[in-house]
Amino acid sequence: MAKILIVEDDILIARMYQKIFESEGNKVFIAQDGQAGLDMARTLLPTVILLDIMMPKLNGMQMLEELERDPKISGIPVVVLTNLSGTNDAERALSLGAIKYIVKSEHKPKEVYEIVKEILIGYTRNDIPLI
Amino acid sequence: MDSSISVISSITLLYTIMVWILILLFKKNSESRIRQDVFLQNIGDGVIALDKKLTITLFNKAATILTGYSSREAIGKPFQQIIKLLNEKNQSENITFIGEPLFFGKTSRIINNILLITKSKSKLPIGVTSAPIVGTNGNIAGAIMVFRDNSQERELTRIKDEFISLASHELRTPMTAITGYTDMMLEGRYGPVTTELREPLKYIETSTDRLIRLVDDLLNVSRIETGHIKYSLENIDLKAIITQVLSQLRPIAEQKKIKLQLKTNRKNLVQADPEKVEQILNNLIGNAIKFTDKGHVTISFSKVRDLGVIKVSDTGIGISSKDQKKLFRKFQQISSSAGRPAGTGLGLFLSRQMAREMGGDVYLVKSKPKHGSIFALSLPTGY
């Protein structure tokens, strides 16, 4: 069972992904802004973070920068899950350490789950312990 | 004696009249000249005139405001010394627009992507129209140029793009929730779904997907028009992309009992952005299926000089010659006997723009009502 942290200000979207990941046997936590996401990442040490970009307090890009600065949590894989579809946004997120950039409207929840599952398989095989 | 006095008087009168006529003509001429000067000086756009040797002969007030040079600094100087234009796209200096009027007597117009480097080295987006000055003998005496400051238009475009980007993000979020929840309900993740409910849920999902596509297309048009789409060109195998697109569209074709055929069995390499090619092919093959009620859709590949050409032919409703003219315009949809087809009317416009940015094109090869159409996508082979 993986521990998933969803950082998403739109609660309907957050619950939608929570449903799919929980129904596949994972433990899901939700943070509704970047600051709360950062705090929860430090205390929960999730297996993966699903991160939105446009959020109050600390946006997704800022949160990526903060994650990168803290060695305790910098190794947690981050999948950006946003509706910003610009190439520049994707490039910036990836340069800040995100391992995947997914445009929400282009993928059904099940597809998002499959992508994250593949990433987790790759990661857990190497260095991220399953919690 | 009397007669000689009378002749002298007549000649004097004639001269006086001529002088008066000349004075009047001169006055009229100088008045119109002054009037022209006042017009040119006070016109809101920068007006600059050159003689054939490219020396500035006129430099109005607006031109001084735009460039930062006074008319005293500019008049009599070589044009290139005062006016420096930069092509915004490739950062090259652009003086070709003077050649057109000066050497070929043609009017040239550059509206977009031109920057004027001012005296203080700042860059100002402008539009330029240049026309030849033709003398009474019919020879080109110089050129006259009108410079328009485009900063305001540029700012408006930026605000519009920002709005479209924000609006599309805000619209996508609730649509993602609608389509996502519907999909999960159809999967039975919220409990069993009755057969009666399955159909309307499918309708909700299809309609929302359509809305998302519309928003995406609008955003893409805005990005294309402002040059904000990036292309990562690489050597790609078209066969692999076509196979992928066909596998995505096969369920729709099967539902309509349309046969999908791929007439190529070797690698077809081109240099292009794979994502954009997939988008274009999705549009072309998707259209072919949409407008075909029976028969087949065939995809073939050929090499024409340094271009790889994919042809998508169908046995569908075809396009009338009147509609063919509108095909690649924005928001144009071809009506059919079966009613207005679902779509945004942006697909072919976007496909063509993207193909052209990659050095290729999208075009209609031929079409005949009730017999079908052939569309083609060409892309550089790059070797």
Short mmCIF file of C-alpha atoms in Angstrom, two decimals:
data_model
loop_
_atom_site.label_atom_id
_atom_site.label_comp_id
_atom_site.label_asym_id
_atom_site.label_seq_id
_atom_site.Cartn_x
_atom_site.Cartn_y
_atom_site.Cartn_z
CA MET A 1 0.00 0.00 0.00
CA ALA A 2 1.40 3.36 -1.04
CA LYS A 3 0.87 6.59 0.83
CA ILE A 4 -0.40 9.24 -1.61
CA LEU A 5 -0.48 12.95 -0.81
CA ILE A 6 -2.83 14.91 -3.08
CA VAL A 7 -2.16 18.66 -2.99
CA GLU A 8 -5.17 20.18 -4.74
CA ASP A 9 -7.33 23.19 -3.88
CA ASP A 10 -10.41 21.98 -5.75
CA ILE A 11 -11.97 19.55 -3.31
CA LEU A 12 -14.13 17.79 -5.94
CA ILE A 13 -11.05 17.00 -8.01
CA ALA A 14 -9.11 15.94 -4.90
CA ARG A 15 -11.92 13.58 -3.81
CA MET A 16 -12.14 12.13 -7.31
CA TYR A 17 -8.48 11.10 -7.27
CA GLN A 18 -8.79 10.02 -3.63
CA LYS A 19 -11.58 7.64 -4.65
CA ILE A 20 -9.65 6.00 -7.45
CA PHE A 21 -6.40 5.62 -5.48
CA GLU A 22 -8.18 4.34 -2.36
CA SER A 23 -10.25 1.89 -4.34
CA GLU A 24 -6.97 0.49 -5.65
CA GLY A 25 -5.79 -0.05 -2.08
CA ASN A 26 -3.72 3.05 -1.34
CA LYS A 27 -3.85 5.42 1.60
CA VAL A 28 -4.68 8.97 0.49
CA PHE A 29 -4.18 12.34 2.23
CA ILE A 30 -5.43 15.67 0.91
CA ALA A 31 -3.91 19.13 1.36
CA GLN A 32 -5.79 22.08 -0.11
CA ASP A 33 -2.93 24.53 -0.56
CA GLY A 34 0.80 24.42 -1.13
CA GLN A 35 1.76 25.35 2.44
CA ALA A 36 -0.45 22.64 3.94
CA GLY A 37 0.97 20.25 1.33
CA LEU A 38 4.52 21.04 2.37
CA ASP A 39 3.72 20.60 6.07
CA MET A 40 1.97 17.28 5.42
CA ALA A 41 4.83 16.09 3.21
CA ARG A 42 7.25 16.70 6.13
CA THR A 43 5.16 14.83 8.68
CA LEU A 44 3.68 12.04 6.53
CA LEU A 45 6.65 11.35 4.21
CA PRO A 46 4.34 10.09 1.43
CA THR A 47 5.39 7.61 -1.25
CA VAL A 48 4.35 10.08 -3.94
CA ILE A 49 2.90 13.60 -4.13
CA LEU A 50 0.26 14.51 -6.71
CA LEU A 51 0.62 18.26 -7.02
CA ASP A 52 -1.64 20.89 -8.57
CA ILE A 53 -0.08 24.17 -9.77
CA MET A 54 -2.60 26.96 -9.30
CA MET A 55 -3.24 27.02 -5.56
CA PRO A 56 -3.49 29.57 -2.76
CA LYS A 57 -0.73 30.36 -0.23
CA LEU A 58 2.03 28.45 -1.97
CA ASN A 59 1.49 27.46 -5.59
CA GLY A 60 2.73 24.19 -7.06
CA MET A 61 5.93 25.66 -8.53
CA GLN A 62 6.83 27.28 -5.20
CA MET A 63 6.10 24.05 -3.38
CA LEU A 64 8.43 22.19 -5.76
CA GLU A 65 11.18 24.68 -4.92
CA GLU A 66 10.58 24.22 -1.19
CA LEU A 67 10.57 20.43 -1.51
CA GLU A 68 13.87 20.59 -3.38
CA ARG A 69 15.44 22.68 -0.57
CA ASP A 70 14.54 20.25 2.23
CA PRO A 71 16.73 17.12 2.09
CA LYS A 72 14.25 15.25 4.28
CA ILE A 73 11.57 15.39 1.58
CA SER A 74 13.47 16.23 -1.61
CA GLY A 75 13.56 12.57 -2.65
CA ILE A 76 9.78 12.12 -2.70
CA PRO A 77 8.63 11.74 -6.32
CA VAL A 78 6.25 14.51 -7.38
CA VAL A 79 3.73 14.12 -10.19
CA VAL A 80 2.29 17.43 -11.31
CA LEU A 81 -1.43 17.08 -11.96
CA THR A 82 -2.75 20.32 -13.41
CA ASN A 83 -4.96 21.86 -16.03
CA LEU A 84 -2.27 24.29 -17.16
CA SER A 85 -1.37 22.85 -20.52
CA GLY A 86 1.40 25.21 -21.63
CA THR A 87 4.75 23.74 -22.64
CA ASN A 88 6.52 26.38 -20.55
CA ASP A 89 4.67 25.34 -17.40
CA ALA A 90 5.53 21.70 -18.00
CA GLU A 91 9.20 22.46 -18.68
CA ARG A 92 9.45 24.63 -15.57
CA ALA A 93 7.83 21.99 -13.34
CA LEU A 94 10.13 19.28 -14.69
CA SER A 95 13.18 21.49 -14.22
CA LEU A 96 12.11 22.05 -10.61
CA GLY A 97 12.19 18.33 -9.95
CA ALA A 98 8.75 16.99 -10.88
CA ILE A 99 9.06 13.58 -12.50
CA LYS A 100 5.89 13.74 -14.58
CA TYR A 101 3.56 16.47 -15.81
CA ILE A 102 -0.03 15.38 -16.38
CA VAL A 103 -2.79 17.62 -17.77
CA LYS A 104 -5.86 16.51 -15.81
CA SER A 105 -8.42 17.15 -18.55
CA GLU A 106 -6.48 14.95 -20.97
CA HIS A 107 -6.66 11.83 -18.80
CA LYS A 108 -9.43 9.93 -17.09
CA PRO A 109 -8.84 9.22 -13.36
CA LYS A 110 -8.08 5.59 -14.17
CA GLU A 111 -5.36 6.63 -16.63
CA VAL A 112 -3.84 8.95 -14.01
CA TYR A 113 -3.83 6.04 -11.57
CA GLU A 114 -2.11 3.79 -14.15
CA ILE A 115 0.58 6.42 -14.85
CA VAL A 116 1.28 6.94 -11.14
CA LYS A 117 1.32 3.18 -10.55
CA GLU A 118 3.93 2.72 -13.28
CA ILE A 119 6.05 5.50 -11.78
CA LEU A 120 5.78 3.94 -8.32
CA ILE A 121 6.79 0.53 -9.62
CA GLY A 122 9.90 2.09 -11.19
CA TYR A 123 10.75 4.03 -8.07
CA THR A 124 10.02 1.36 -5.50
CA ARG A 125 12.20 -1.07 -7.42
CA ASN A 126 15.15 1.25 -6.77
CA ASP A 127 15.08 3.50 -3.80
CA ILE A 128 11.69 4.53 -2.45
CA PRO A 129 10.49 2.15 0.24
CA LEU A 130 6.80 1.27 0.17
CA ILE A 131 5.20 2.40 3.39
CA MET B 1 2.28 106.50 -82.45
CA ASP B 2 -1.11 105.83 -81.01
CA SER B 3 -1.06 102.34 -82.35
CA SER B 4 2.44 101.66 -80.90
CA ILE B 5 1.27 102.93 -77.47
CA SER B 6 -1.72 100.69 -77.70
CA VAL B 7 0.50 97.63 -78.54
CA ILE B 8 2.85 98.42 -75.62
CA SER B 9 -0.14 98.84 -73.30
CA SER B 10 -1.53 95.53 -74.47
CA ILE B 11 1.79 93.72 -73.93
CA THR B 12 2.19 95.31 -70.47
CA LEU B 13 -1.35 94.24 -69.59
CA LEU B 14 -0.68 90.72 -70.84
CA TYR B 15 2.52 90.45 -68.74
CA THR B 16 0.73 91.87 -65.71
CA ILE B 17 -1.99 89.30 -66.11
CA MET B 18 0.57 86.49 -66.50
CA VAL B 19 2.48 87.61 -63.41
CA TRP B 20 -0.76 87.73 -61.47
CA ILE B 21 -1.67 84.28 -62.70
CA LEU B 22 1.79 83.03 -61.68
CA ILE B 23 1.53 84.72 -58.28
CA LEU B 24 -1.90 83.21 -57.79
CA LEU B 25 -0.68 79.79 -58.92
CA PHE B 26 2.37 80.04 -56.65
CA LYS B 27 0.18 81.15 -53.73
CA LYS B 28 -2.23 78.29 -54.37
CA ASN B 29 0.65 75.85 -54.69
CA SER B 30 2.38 77.03 -51.54
CA GLU B 31 -0.95 76.99 -49.67
CA SER B 32 -1.53 73.40 -50.68
CA ARG B 33 2.09 72.64 -49.88
CA ILE B 34 1.74 74.23 -46.44
CA ARG B 35 -1.50 72.32 -45.96
CA GLN B 36 0.21 69.05 -46.95
CA ASP B 37 3.07 69.83 -44.61
CA VAL B 38 0.68 70.54 -41.72
CA PHE B 39 -1.14 67.28 -42.42
CA LEU B 40 2.07 65.26 -42.56
CA GLN B 41 3.52 66.90 -39.47
CA ASN B 42 0.44 66.34 -37.37
CA ILE B 43 -0.64 62.92 -38.54
CA GLY B 44 -0.70 60.38 -35.70
CA ASP B 45 1.58 57.86 -37.43
CA GLY B 46 5.27 58.33 -38.10
CA VAL B 47 5.85 59.43 -41.72
CA ILE B 48 9.31 59.23 -43.23
CA ALA B 49 10.21 59.93 -46.86
CA LEU B 50 13.42 58.94 -48.64
CA ASP B 51 14.94 59.82 -51.96
CA LYS B 52 16.38 57.24 -54.30
CA LYS B 53 19.74 57.38 -52.52
CA LEU B 54 18.03 56.36 -49.26
CA THR B 55 18.51 59.82 -47.76
CA ILE B 56 15.74 60.96 -45.43
CA THR B 57 13.84 63.93 -46.86
CA LEU B 58 10.87 64.08 -44.52
CA PHE B 59 10.56 63.14 -40.86
CA ASN B 60 7.31 64.15 -39.16
CA LYS B 61 6.53 64.77 -35.47
CA ALA B 62 5.21 61.28 -34.82
CA ALA B 63 8.39 59.84 -36.34
CA THR B 64 10.46 61.85 -33.86
CA ILE B 65 8.35 60.55 -30.97
CA LEU B 66 8.63 56.94 -32.19
CA THR B 67 12.35 56.93 -32.94
CA GLY B 68 13.67 59.45 -30.43
CA TYR B 69 15.53 61.36 -33.19
CA SER B 70 14.63 64.98 -33.96
CA SER B 71 13.79 65.88 -37.56
CA ARG B 72 17.00 67.95 -37.68
CA GLU B 73 19.00 64.84 -36.68
CA ALA B 74 17.23 62.67 -39.22
CA ILE B 75 16.72 64.75 -42.37
CA GLY B 76 19.62 64.45 -44.77
CA LYS B 77 20.95 61.32 -43.05
CA PRO B 78 21.08 57.87 -44.63
CA PHE B 79 17.92 55.96 -43.72
CA GLN B 80 19.77 52.95 -42.24
CA GLN B 81 21.58 55.23 -39.82
CA ILE B 82 18.34 56.40 -38.22
CA ILE B 83 15.85 53.55 -38.71
CA LYS B 84 16.82 50.12 -37.46
CA LEU B 85 14.22 47.39 -37.69
CA LEU B 86 14.50 43.95 -36.21
CA ASN B 87 12.58 40.84 -37.19
CA GLU B 88 11.21 39.69 -33.86
CA LYS B 89 11.10 36.03 -34.85
CA ASN B 90 14.69 35.51 -35.99
CA GLN B 91 16.23 38.73 -34.60
CA SER B 92 17.60 39.59 -38.06
CA GLU B 93 17.71 43.16 -39.36
CA ASN B 94 14.92 43.77 -41.80
CA ILE B 95 15.41 46.35 -44.53
CA THR B 96 13.85 44.40 -47.40
CA PHE B 97 10.67 46.47 -47.11
CA ILE B 98 12.49 49.52 -48.60
CA GLY B 99 13.65 47.52 -51.62
CA GLU B 100 10.10 46.70 -52.69
CA PRO B 101 8.92 50.32 -53.21
CA LEU B 102 12.28 51.76 -54.26
CA PHE B 103 13.36 49.19 -56.79
CA PHE B 104 10.18 47.42 -57.81
CA GLY B 105 7.61 50.20 -57.33
CA LYS B 106 5.53 47.99 -55.07
CA THR B 107 3.82 48.82 -51.80
CA SER B 108 4.99 46.64 -48.93
CA ARG B 109 3.31 46.11 -45.62
CA ILE B 110 4.69 44.47 -42.48
CA ILE B 111 2.22 44.39 -39.65
CA ASN B 112 3.55 41.82 -37.19
CA ASN B 113 6.79 40.77 -35.58
CA ILE B 114 8.77 43.91 -36.37
CA LEU B 115 10.61 45.89 -33.74
CA LEU B 116 11.91 49.41 -34.14
CA ILE B 117 15.17 50.07 -32.30
CA THR B 118 14.87 53.62 -30.98
CA LYS B 119 17.66 56.14 -30.35
CA SER B 120 17.75 55.02 -26.70
CA LYS B 121 18.07 51.37 -27.89
CA SER B 122 14.63 50.36 -26.66
CA LYS B 123 12.56 48.02 -28.83
CA LEU B 124 9.14 49.14 -29.99
CA PRO B 125 6.67 46.81 -31.76
CA ILE B 126 5.53 48.56 -34.93
CA GLY B 127 3.76 48.07 -38.24
CA VAL B 128 5.26 49.60 -41.42
CA THR B 129 3.73 50.41 -44.77
CA SER B 130 6.07 51.68 -47.47
CA ALA B 131 5.09 52.92 -50.92
CA PRO B 132 6.99 54.33 -53.89
CA ILE B 133 6.99 58.07 -54.64
CA VAL B 134 6.46 58.25 -58.38
CA GLY B 135 7.50 61.49 -60.14
CA THR B 136 5.54 63.20 -62.94
CA ASN B 137 7.79 61.43 -65.46
CA GLY B 138 6.68 58.09 -64.08
CA ASN B 139 10.06 57.29 -62.52
CA ILE B 140 10.46 56.25 -58.90
CA ALA B 141 11.77 59.27 -57.01
CA GLY B 142 11.87 57.73 -53.56
CA ALA B 143 9.73 56.01 -50.96
CA ILE B 144 7.38 57.09 -48.26
CA MET B 145 6.90 55.06 -45.11
CA VAL B 146 4.26 55.10 -42.44
CA PHE B 147 5.20 53.66 -39.04
CA ARG B 148 2.52 52.72 -36.56
CA ASP B 149 3.16 52.06 -32.89
CA ASN B 150 1.70 48.61 -32.10
CA SER B 151 2.45 48.62 -28.36
CA GLN B 152 -1.19 49.06 -27.41
CA GLU B 153 -2.39 46.30 -29.73
CA ARG B 154 0.40 44.10 -28.36
CA GLU B 155 -0.71 44.78 -24.81
CA LEU B 156 -4.32 43.99 -25.72
CA THR B 157 -3.24 40.72 -27.33
CA ARG B 158 -1.27 39.85 -24.19
CA ILE B 159 -4.32 40.56 -21.99
CA LYS B 160 -6.53 38.51 -24.34
CA ASP B 161 -4.10 35.58 -24.26
CA GLU B 162 -3.83 35.75 -20.50
CA PHE B 163 -7.61 35.76 -20.28
CA ILE B 164 -7.99 32.78 -22.63
CA SER B 165 -5.32 30.88 -20.72
CA LEU B 166 -6.94 31.59 -17.35
CA ALA B 167 -10.47 30.99 -18.64
CA SER B 168 -9.46 27.70 -20.23
CA HIS B 169 -7.86 26.58 -16.97
CA GLU B 170 -10.92 27.59 -14.96
CA LEU B 171 -13.27 25.89 -17.44
CA ARG B 172 -11.23 22.72 -17.61
CA THR B 173 -11.28 22.10 -13.87
CA PRO B 174 -15.05 21.58 -13.47
CA MET B 175 -15.16 19.70 -16.78
CA THR B 176 -12.42 17.37 -15.54
CA ALA B 177 -14.55 16.67 -12.48
CA ILE B 178 -17.69 15.99 -14.55
CA THR B 179 -15.98 13.67 -17.02
CA GLY B 180 -13.87 12.00 -14.30
CA TYR B 181 -16.78 11.26 -11.95
CA THR B 182 -18.94 10.07 -14.86
CA ASP B 183 -16.19 7.73 -16.01
CA MET B 184 -15.77 6.33 -12.49
CA MET B 185 -19.54 5.87 -12.16
CA LEU B 186 -19.56 3.99 -15.47
CA GLU B 187 -16.74 1.81 -14.15
CA GLY B 188 -18.97 0.98 -11.20
CA ARG B 189 -16.69 2.56 -8.60
CA TYR B 190 -19.71 4.19 -6.92
CA GLY B 191 -21.86 1.07 -7.05
CA PRO B 192 -23.68 -0.78 -9.80
CA VAL B 193 -25.04 1.26 -12.72
CA THR B 194 -28.31 0.19 -14.28
CA THR B 195 -28.58 -0.28 -18.04
CA GLU B 196 -31.01 2.67 -18.20
CA LEU B 197 -28.47 4.96 -16.51
CA ARG B 198 -25.49 3.81 -18.54
CA GLU B 199 -26.67 5.54 -21.72
CA PRO B 200 -27.28 9.06 -20.28
CA LEU B 201 -24.02 8.83 -18.33
CA LYS B 202 -22.22 8.08 -21.59
CA TYR B 203 -23.90 11.15 -23.13
CA ILE B 204 -22.67 13.34 -20.26
CA GLU B 205 -19.16 12.00 -20.70
CA THR B 206 -19.13 12.50 -24.49
CA SER B 207 -20.54 16.03 -24.24
CA THR B 208 -18.03 17.04 -21.60
CA ASP B 209 -15.16 15.59 -23.60
CA ARG B 210 -16.39 17.68 -26.52
CA LEU B 211 -16.41 20.80 -24.35
CA ILE B 212 -12.86 20.10 -23.19
CA ARG B 213 -11.76 19.73 -26.83
CA LEU B 214 -13.42 23.03 -27.70
CA VAL B 215 -11.62 24.84 -24.88
CA ASP B 216 -8.32 23.19 -25.89
CA ASP B 217 -8.81 24.23 -29.52
CA LEU B 218 -9.57 27.83 -28.56
CA LEU B 219 -6.47 27.94 -26.43
CA ASN B 220 -4.39 26.41 -29.23
CA VAL B 221 -5.64 28.97 -31.76
CA SER B 222 -4.62 31.75 -29.42
CA ARG B 223 -1.21 30.11 -28.88
CA ILE B 224 -0.63 29.54 -32.58
CA GLU B 225 -1.53 33.10 -33.48
CA THR B 226 0.88 34.48 -30.95
CA GLY B 227 3.63 31.97 -31.77
CA HIS B 228 3.49 30.42 -28.31
CA ILE B 229 3.55 26.80 -29.46
CA LYS B 230 6.89 25.06 -29.26
CA TYR B 231 7.91 22.39 -31.73
CA SER B 232 10.43 19.71 -30.82
CA LEU B 233 11.50 18.38 -34.20
CA GLU B 234 12.95 14.89 -34.28
CA ASN B 235 13.22 12.01 -36.70
CA ILE B 236 10.04 10.02 -36.31
CA ASP B 237 8.50 6.97 -37.90
CA LEU B 238 5.10 7.95 -39.25
CA LYS B 239 3.93 4.35 -39.43
CA ALA B 240 4.14 4.02 -35.65
CA ILE B 241 2.13 7.22 -35.12
CA ILE B 242 -0.48 6.30 -37.73
CA THR B 243 -0.89 2.85 -36.12
CA GLN B 244 -1.39 4.50 -32.74
CA VAL B 245 -3.96 6.99 -34.08
CA LEU B 246 -5.80 4.17 -35.88
CA SER B 247 -6.00 2.13 -32.70
CA GLN B 248 -7.55 5.12 -30.91
CA LEU B 249 -10.11 5.74 -33.67
CA ARG B 250 -10.88 2.13 -34.58
CA PRO B 251 -13.77 1.78 -32.05
CA ILE B 252 -15.58 4.74 -33.65
CA ALA B 253 -14.99 3.37 -37.15
CA GLU B 254 -16.18 -0.10 -36.12
CA GLN B 255 -19.33 1.40 -34.64
CA LYS B 256 -20.06 3.01 -38.03
CA LYS B 257 -18.98 -0.21 -39.83
CA ILE B 258 -16.26 1.71 -41.71
CA LYS B 259 -13.14 -0.16 -42.74
CA LEU B 260 -9.82 1.44 -41.79
CA GLN B 261 -6.96 0.57 -44.14
CA LEU B 262 -3.28 1.37 -43.84
CA LYS B 263 -1.41 1.05 -47.10
CA THR B 264 2.21 1.13 -46.04
CA ASN B 265 4.40 -1.53 -44.62
CA ARG B 266 7.80 0.05 -44.33
CA LYS B 267 9.16 2.76 -42.05
CA ASN B 268 8.22 6.26 -43.16
CA LEU B 269 10.67 8.66 -41.57
CA VAL B 270 10.05 12.40 -41.35
CA GLN B 271 11.39 15.20 -39.22
CA ALA B 272 8.58 16.58 -37.07
CA ASP B 273 7.16 16.96 -33.58
CA PRO B 274 5.52 13.58 -32.80
CA GLU B 275 2.81 15.06 -30.56
CA LYS B 276 1.75 17.58 -33.20
CA VAL B 277 1.78 14.95 -35.94
CA GLU B 278 -0.46 12.73 -33.81
CA GLN B 279 -2.82 15.68 -33.27
CA ILE B 280 -2.97 16.43 -37.01
CA LEU B 281 -3.51 12.80 -38.00
CA ASN B 282 -6.16 12.42 -35.32
CA ASN B 283 -7.95 15.36 -36.89
CA LEU B 284 -7.61 14.19 -40.51
CA ILE B 285 -8.50 10.54 -39.90
CA GLY B 286 -11.17 11.50 -37.35
CA ASN B 287 -12.79 13.83 -39.91
CA ALA B 288 -12.67 11.11 -42.57
CA ILE B 289 -14.53 8.71 -40.25
CA LYS B 290 -16.97 11.42 -39.13
CA PHE B 291 -17.99 12.31 -42.68
CA THR B 292 -18.19 8.75 -43.99
CA ASP B 293 -21.31 6.68 -43.50
CA LYS B 294 -20.26 3.61 -45.44
CA GLY B 295 -17.18 2.31 -47.17
CA HIS B 296 -13.64 2.83 -46.02
CA VAL B 297 -10.97 5.25 -44.89
CA THR B 298 -7.53 4.58 -46.35
CA ILE B 299 -4.22 5.98 -45.18
CA SER B 300 -1.27 5.81 -47.55
CA PHE B 301 2.28 7.16 -47.55
CA SER B 302 4.46 8.39 -50.37
CA LYS B 303 7.65 10.39 -50.76
CA VAL B 304 7.57 13.46 -52.97
CA ARG B 305 11.06 14.98 -53.32
CA ASP B 306 12.12 15.96 -49.79
CA LEU B 307 8.64 15.57 -48.31
CA GLY B 308 6.86 12.63 -46.79
CA VAL B 309 3.17 12.76 -47.73
CA ILE B 310 0.40 10.95 -45.87
CA LYS B 311 -2.88 10.81 -47.73
CA VAL B 312 -6.17 10.17 -45.95
CA SER B 313 -8.90 9.22 -48.40
CA ASP B 314 -12.49 8.37 -47.62
CA THR B 315 -15.67 7.30 -49.36
CA GLY B 316 -17.73 9.85 -47.46
CA ILE B 317 -20.06 12.71 -48.27
CA GLY B 318 -17.39 14.79 -50.05
CA ILE B 319 -17.14 18.57 -50.09
CA SER B 320 -18.74 20.96 -52.56
CA SER B 321 -16.42 23.38 -54.37
CA LYS B 322 -18.09 26.25 -52.48
CA ASP B 323 -17.31 24.65 -49.11
CA GLN B 324 -13.77 23.71 -50.18
CA LYS B 325 -12.83 27.41 -50.14
CA LYS B 326 -13.80 27.73 -46.47
CA LEU B 327 -12.18 24.51 -45.26
CA PHE B 328 -9.06 25.91 -43.62
CA ARG B 329 -10.63 28.99 -42.09
CA LYS B 330 -11.35 29.33 -38.39
CA PHE B 331 -14.74 28.16 -37.06
CA GLN B 332 -15.80 26.73 -40.42
CA GLN B 333 -17.82 23.57 -40.40
CA ILE B 334 -19.04 21.76 -43.42
CA SER B 335 -22.75 21.07 -43.27
CA SER B 336 -23.99 17.67 -44.25
CA SER B 337 -27.37 16.20 -45.09
CA ALA B 338 -27.25 14.46 -41.73
CA GLY B 339 -27.11 17.84 -39.98
CA ARG B 340 -24.35 19.84 -38.36
CA PRO B 341 -21.54 17.52 -37.32
CA ALA B 342 -20.00 17.72 -33.88
CA GLY B 343 -16.81 19.74 -33.76
CA THR B 344 -15.34 23.14 -33.19
CA GLY B 345 -14.56 24.14 -36.76
CA LEU B 346 -10.96 24.70 -35.72
CA GLY B 347 -9.41 21.31 -36.45
CA LEU B 348 -8.24 21.87 -40.02
CA PHE B 349 -7.14 25.44 -39.28
CA LEU B 350 -4.99 24.21 -36.38
CA SER B 351 -3.68 21.21 -38.32
CA ARG B 352 -2.56 23.36 -41.25
CA GLN B 353 -0.90 25.96 -39.02
CA MET B 354 0.99 23.29 -37.07
CA ALA B 355 2.08 21.46 -40.23
CA ARG B 356 3.33 24.71 -41.78
CA GLU B 357 5.30 25.57 -38.65
CA MET B 358 7.06 22.21 -39.05
CA GLY B 359 7.91 22.94 -42.70
CA GLY B 360 5.06 20.94 -44.20
CA ASP B 361 1.41 21.52 -45.02
CA VAL B 362 -2.11 20.14 -44.78
CA TYR B 363 -4.20 20.42 -47.91
CA LEU B 364 -7.15 19.01 -49.79
CA VAL B 365 -5.99 16.85 -52.70
CA LYS B 366 -9.45 16.40 -54.17
CA SER B 367 -13.04 15.98 -53.19
CA LYS B 368 -16.30 15.25 -54.92
CA PRO B 369 -19.71 15.41 -53.26
CA LYS B 370 -21.13 11.93 -52.55
CA HIS B 371 -17.84 10.30 -53.62
CA GLY B 372 -15.41 11.22 -50.86
CA SER B 373 -12.35 13.32 -50.18
CA ILE B 374 -8.58 13.00 -50.05
CA PHE B 375 -6.63 15.14 -47.60
CA ALA B 376 -2.84 15.18 -47.32
CA LEU B 377 -0.29 15.97 -44.66
CA SER B 378 3.21 16.68 -45.92
CA LEU B 379 6.27 16.85 -43.68
CA PRO B 380 9.96 17.30 -44.45
CA THR B 381 11.93 14.09 -44.49
CA GLY B 382 14.90 16.01 -43.09
CA TYR B 383 17.64 14.00 -44.80
#
